[in-house]
Short mmCIF file of C-alpha atoms and ligand atoms in Angstrom, two decimals:
data_model
loop_
_atom_site.label_atom_id
_atom_site.label_comp_id
_atom_site.label_asym_id
_atom_site.label_seq_id
_atom_site.Cartn_x
_atom_site.Cartn_y
_atom_site.Cartn_z
CA UNK A 1 112.40 65.72 108.15
CA UNK A 2 111.60 68.80 110.01
CA UNK A 3 111.55 68.69 114.03
CA UNK A 4 107.94 69.89 114.03
CA UNK A 5 106.85 67.03 112.14
CA UNK A 6 108.35 64.61 114.60
CA UNK A 7 106.79 66.46 117.40
CA UNK A 8 103.30 66.61 115.98
CA UNK A 9 103.35 63.09 115.01
CA UNK A 10 104.17 62.21 118.66
CA UNK A 11 101.55 64.61 119.81
CA UNK A 12 98.99 62.63 117.88
CA UNK A 13 100.15 59.34 119.09
CA UNK A 14 100.16 60.35 122.70
CA UNK A 15 96.57 61.87 122.17
CA UNK A 16 95.26 58.65 120.46
CA UNK A 17 96.47 56.54 123.27
CA UNK A 18 94.62 58.83 125.81
CA UNK A 19 91.31 58.52 124.28
CA UNK A 20 89.04 56.18 126.32
CA UNK A 21 88.49 53.02 124.36
CA UNK A 22 84.79 53.53 124.44
CA UNK A 23 85.23 56.68 122.11
CA UNK A 24 86.91 54.47 119.57
CA UNK A 25 84.16 52.65 117.42
CA UNK A 26 84.39 49.04 118.53
CA UNK A 27 83.01 46.07 116.63
CA UNK A 28 80.91 43.95 118.73
CA UNK A 29 80.08 40.70 117.20
CA UNK A 30 76.51 39.40 116.73
CA UNK A 31 77.37 36.43 119.12
CA UNK A 32 78.84 38.68 121.81
CA UNK A 33 75.72 40.86 121.65
CA UNK A 34 73.17 37.72 122.21
CA UNK A 35 75.29 36.11 124.85
CA UNK A 36 77.07 33.52 122.83
CA UNK A 37 80.39 35.38 122.46
CA UNK A 38 83.59 34.93 124.61
CA UNK A 39 84.28 38.61 125.70
CA UNK A 40 87.13 39.40 128.02
CA UNK A 41 85.75 40.11 131.44
CA UNK A 42 86.68 41.46 134.64
CA UNK A 43 85.64 41.10 138.21
CA UNK A 44 85.21 37.69 139.72
CA UNK A 45 81.29 36.97 140.13
CA UNK A 46 80.99 40.44 138.34
CA UNK A 47 81.98 40.09 134.56
CA UNK A 48 82.21 43.51 133.17
CA UNK A 49 84.31 44.65 130.11
CA UNK A 50 87.59 46.34 131.32
CA UNK A 51 86.44 50.23 130.92
CA UNK A 52 83.29 49.44 132.72
CA UNK A 53 85.08 47.36 135.43
CA UNK A 54 87.33 50.13 136.26
CA UNK A 55 84.80 52.75 136.27
CA UNK A 56 82.90 50.34 138.72
CA UNK A 57 85.69 50.16 140.91
CA UNK A 58 86.05 53.93 141.10
CA UNK A 59 82.40 54.15 141.95
CA UNK A 60 82.54 51.49 144.53
CA UNK A 61 85.61 53.19 146.22
CA UNK A 62 83.62 56.41 146.38
CA UNK A 63 80.55 54.76 147.75
CA UNK A 64 82.67 53.11 150.48
CA UNK A 65 83.86 56.40 151.78
CA UNK A 66 80.03 57.13 152.63
CA UNK A 67 79.70 53.78 154.31
CA UNK A 68 78.02 52.19 151.18
CA UNK A 69 79.30 48.72 150.21
CA UNK A 70 78.26 48.31 146.60
CA UNK A 71 77.98 44.53 146.15
CA UNK A 72 76.93 42.98 142.50
CA UNK A 73 74.58 40.29 142.73
CA UNK A 74 74.28 39.74 139.10
CA UNK A 75 76.80 40.59 136.25
CA UNK A 76 77.28 39.06 133.02
CA UNK A 77 75.28 36.12 131.99
CA UNK A 78 75.67 34.12 128.63
CA UNK A 79 73.00 32.81 126.68
CA UNK A 80 72.68 29.48 128.22
CA UNK A 81 72.47 30.87 131.52
CA UNK A 82 69.57 33.25 130.80
CA UNK A 83 67.97 30.23 128.99
CA UNK A 84 68.10 28.27 132.41
CA UNK A 85 66.71 31.11 134.19
CA UNK A 86 63.80 31.80 131.62
CA UNK A 87 62.99 27.82 131.40
CA UNK A 88 62.95 27.37 135.19
CA UNK A 89 60.48 30.16 135.50
CA UNK A 90 58.52 28.84 132.66
CA UNK A 91 58.22 25.44 134.30
CA UNK A 92 57.43 26.92 137.63
CA UNK A 93 54.59 29.17 136.22
CA UNK A 94 53.10 26.62 133.98
CA UNK A 95 53.15 24.02 136.80
CA UNK A 96 51.46 26.27 138.85
CA UNK A 97 48.57 26.37 136.29
CA UNK A 98 49.20 29.33 134.27
CA UNK A 99 48.83 29.10 130.49
CA UNK A 100 51.98 29.30 128.58
CA UNK A 101 51.05 32.69 127.25
CA UNK A 102 50.53 34.03 130.47
CA UNK A 103 53.69 32.23 131.93
CA UNK A 104 55.69 34.18 129.33
CA UNK A 105 53.92 37.37 130.12
CA UNK A 106 54.86 36.86 133.83
CA UNK A 107 58.26 35.84 132.95
CA UNK A 108 58.97 39.12 131.03
CA UNK A 109 57.98 41.29 133.82
CA UNK A 110 61.69 41.14 135.24
CA UNK A 111 63.33 38.42 133.04
CA UNK A 112 64.35 38.31 129.51
CA UNK A 113 63.90 36.03 126.70
CA UNK A 114 67.41 34.36 126.06
CA UNK A 115 69.46 36.19 123.44
CA UNK A 116 67.93 39.71 124.57
CA UNK A 117 69.40 40.54 127.98
CA UNK A 118 71.44 43.43 128.64
CA UNK A 119 73.53 41.03 131.05
CA UNK A 120 74.82 39.33 127.92
CA UNK A 121 76.93 42.67 127.21
CA UNK A 122 79.33 42.80 130.12
CA UNK A 123 78.19 46.25 130.64
CA UNK A 124 75.32 45.70 132.98
CA UNK A 125 75.11 45.06 136.76
CA UNK A 126 72.49 44.56 139.52
CA UNK A 127 73.68 45.90 142.59
CA UNK A 128 72.66 46.33 146.36
CA UNK A 129 74.39 47.69 149.47
CA UNK A 130 76.05 44.65 151.45
CA UNK A 131 75.16 46.34 154.79
CA UNK A 132 73.99 43.13 156.59
CA UNK A 133 70.74 44.82 157.13
CA UNK A 134 68.63 42.67 154.78
CA UNK A 135 67.21 39.38 154.52
CA UNK A 136 65.45 37.17 151.77
CA UNK A 137 65.31 38.37 148.12
CA UNK A 138 67.38 41.41 147.48
CA UNK A 139 65.81 42.68 144.25
CA UNK A 140 62.69 43.88 145.46
CA UNK A 141 61.94 47.49 144.57
CA UNK A 142 60.50 48.31 147.98
CA UNK A 143 63.58 47.44 149.76
CA UNK A 144 65.27 50.73 147.81
CA UNK A 145 62.57 52.93 149.08
CA UNK A 146 61.27 54.14 152.33
CA UNK A 147 62.70 52.41 155.31
CA UNK A 148 64.07 49.80 152.96
CA UNK A 149 67.63 48.35 153.82
CA UNK A 150 69.05 49.81 150.43
CA UNK A 151 67.40 53.45 150.62
CA UNK A 152 70.54 55.22 151.66
CA UNK A 153 72.47 53.25 148.81
CA UNK A 154 69.65 54.38 146.23
CA UNK A 155 69.96 57.99 147.33
CA UNK A 156 73.91 57.84 146.84
CA UNK A 157 73.31 56.18 143.35
CA UNK A 158 70.79 58.80 142.25
CA UNK A 159 73.22 61.41 143.08
CA UNK A 160 76.50 59.75 141.87
CA UNK A 161 76.22 56.82 139.52
CA UNK A 162 75.99 58.99 136.28
CA UNK A 163 79.25 60.60 136.95
CA UNK A 164 80.78 57.37 137.13
CA UNK A 165 79.19 56.21 133.86
CA UNK A 166 76.43 54.18 135.12
CA UNK A 167 72.66 54.70 134.42
CA UNK A 168 69.49 53.09 135.75
CA UNK A 169 68.00 51.26 132.94
CA UNK A 170 64.45 50.30 134.16
CA UNK A 171 63.45 53.69 135.57
CA UNK A 172 60.37 54.25 137.85
CA UNK A 173 58.44 56.21 134.91
CA UNK A 174 54.80 55.51 134.34
CA UNK A 175 55.37 56.25 130.70
CA UNK A 176 57.86 53.62 130.31
CA UNK A 177 56.82 50.17 129.09
CA UNK A 178 58.39 46.76 129.19
CA UNK A 179 60.23 45.37 132.24
CA UNK A 180 59.01 46.48 135.71
CA UNK A 181 60.99 49.22 137.65
CA UNK A 182 64.40 47.66 138.57
CA UNK A 183 66.16 50.32 140.93
CA UNK A 184 69.21 47.76 141.15
CA UNK A 185 69.89 47.61 137.47
CA UNK A 186 72.58 49.70 136.25
CA UNK A 187 74.35 49.93 132.64
CA UNK A 188 77.69 51.40 131.77
CA UNK A 189 76.48 53.75 129.22
CA UNK A 190 79.72 54.60 127.28
CA UNK A 191 79.95 50.90 125.85
CA UNK A 192 76.24 49.90 126.28
CA UNK A 193 75.18 52.79 124.22
CA UNK A 194 77.24 51.59 121.25
CA UNK A 195 76.09 47.92 121.83
CA UNK A 196 72.27 48.73 121.69
CA UNK A 197 72.96 50.53 118.49
CA UNK A 198 74.49 47.38 117.06
CA UNK A 199 72.01 45.08 118.92
CA UNK A 200 68.95 46.49 117.32
CA UNK A 201 70.26 45.52 114.01
CA UNK A 202 70.09 41.80 114.81
CA UNK A 203 67.19 39.91 113.74
CA UNK A 204 65.87 38.40 116.95
CA UNK A 205 63.26 36.20 115.33
CA UNK A 206 66.01 34.61 113.44
CA UNK A 207 68.31 34.17 116.66
CA UNK A 208 65.34 32.26 118.67
CA UNK A 209 64.18 30.24 115.38
CA UNK A 210 66.86 27.73 115.69
CA UNK A 211 66.65 27.48 119.53
CA UNK A 212 64.78 24.90 121.45
CA UNK A 213 63.23 27.18 124.05
CA UNK A 214 60.27 26.17 126.13
CA UNK A 215 57.14 27.86 124.76
CA UNK A 216 58.88 29.06 121.87
CA UNK A 217 55.61 28.44 119.72
CA UNK A 218 54.35 31.17 121.49
CA UNK A 219 57.30 33.74 120.53
CA UNK A 220 55.70 34.49 117.30
CA UNK A 221 56.23 37.52 115.20
CA UNK A 222 53.78 39.55 116.81
CA UNK A 223 55.11 38.82 120.32
CA UNK A 224 58.78 39.56 119.17
CA UNK A 225 57.69 42.62 117.61
CA UNK A 226 56.10 44.06 120.65
CA UNK A 227 58.79 42.85 122.89
CA UNK A 228 61.19 44.60 120.82
CA UNK A 229 59.53 47.98 121.19
CA UNK A 230 58.42 47.79 124.60
CA UNK A 231 61.14 45.68 126.53
CA UNK A 232 64.20 45.97 124.59
CA UNK A 233 63.83 49.82 123.83
CA UNK A 234 61.63 50.27 127.12
CA UNK A 235 64.62 51.83 129.02
CA UNK A 236 65.97 55.03 130.28
CA UNK A 237 66.07 57.39 127.11
CA UNK A 238 69.55 58.38 128.33
CA UNK A 239 70.65 54.86 127.22
CA UNK A 240 69.88 55.24 123.47
ZN1 LIG B 301 69.61 43.13 135.92
#
C-alpha cells in the first residue's frame, strides 16, 4: 500500500478525534429528554454533560479573574424532582385559595410541567455570583439589575457567556411569551440545540397521560398546545 494512503488515513483519524463531540450527531433517548434517563453528568451539585461541564469550568475560571465567583444554584433535575417542585407549588397555590387553573398558570410563570424542563437535559444551569452580598431568594430578576448583588455578574455574562457556548434562555424580550425573564438561566447551546430538535418530536400529551400529576385534568390538549408554543419554544431564538 502506498505511504500516502497511510498518511491520509492517519490524518482523517486524528481529524475525527479532534471534532468536538457536539458536532457529531448524537442520539438522545426519549427518556433522557424528559428527565427519565440516566445521562453521565459532571460537577457535584451541578450535573452537566461532559462537554458542557468543561465549557462551564473555562467560563468560571475566566470570570474568577474578574472577581466573579460563578455558582450554580440549580443544574440537572430529573422528572421526579421536577414533579415534586410542580406539585409542591400546586398544593401551596391551591391551598391559598387559587383555582387549579390559576395555580397552574402561576406555576408556569417560572416552573415547568415535569417532563418539559430544560433542566432535564444536563445542558442548562441557573447561576449567580457567590459574592456574599446577597440574602434571601437569589433567583429574582431585580437582583441582576441596577444596584442588585448580581449586576456586575450579569454585565460580565452579557459580554462573555456566549463565547464559552452558554446562552440566556428566557430573555428580557417583550415579544417573547412563556416563562418570565430569567437572567440566571443559561444553556450550553452546542448540545441543547440538538436536544431541542429531538425533544419537539416527542408527544408530550402521551408522556403526561400515564402520569399521576396533581391538576392533570387541567392539562388538556389546548393547554399543552399553547404551553408547547409559548413556553417550550418561547426561548432565545439563538437556541433553536
Ligand atoms: Zn433554570
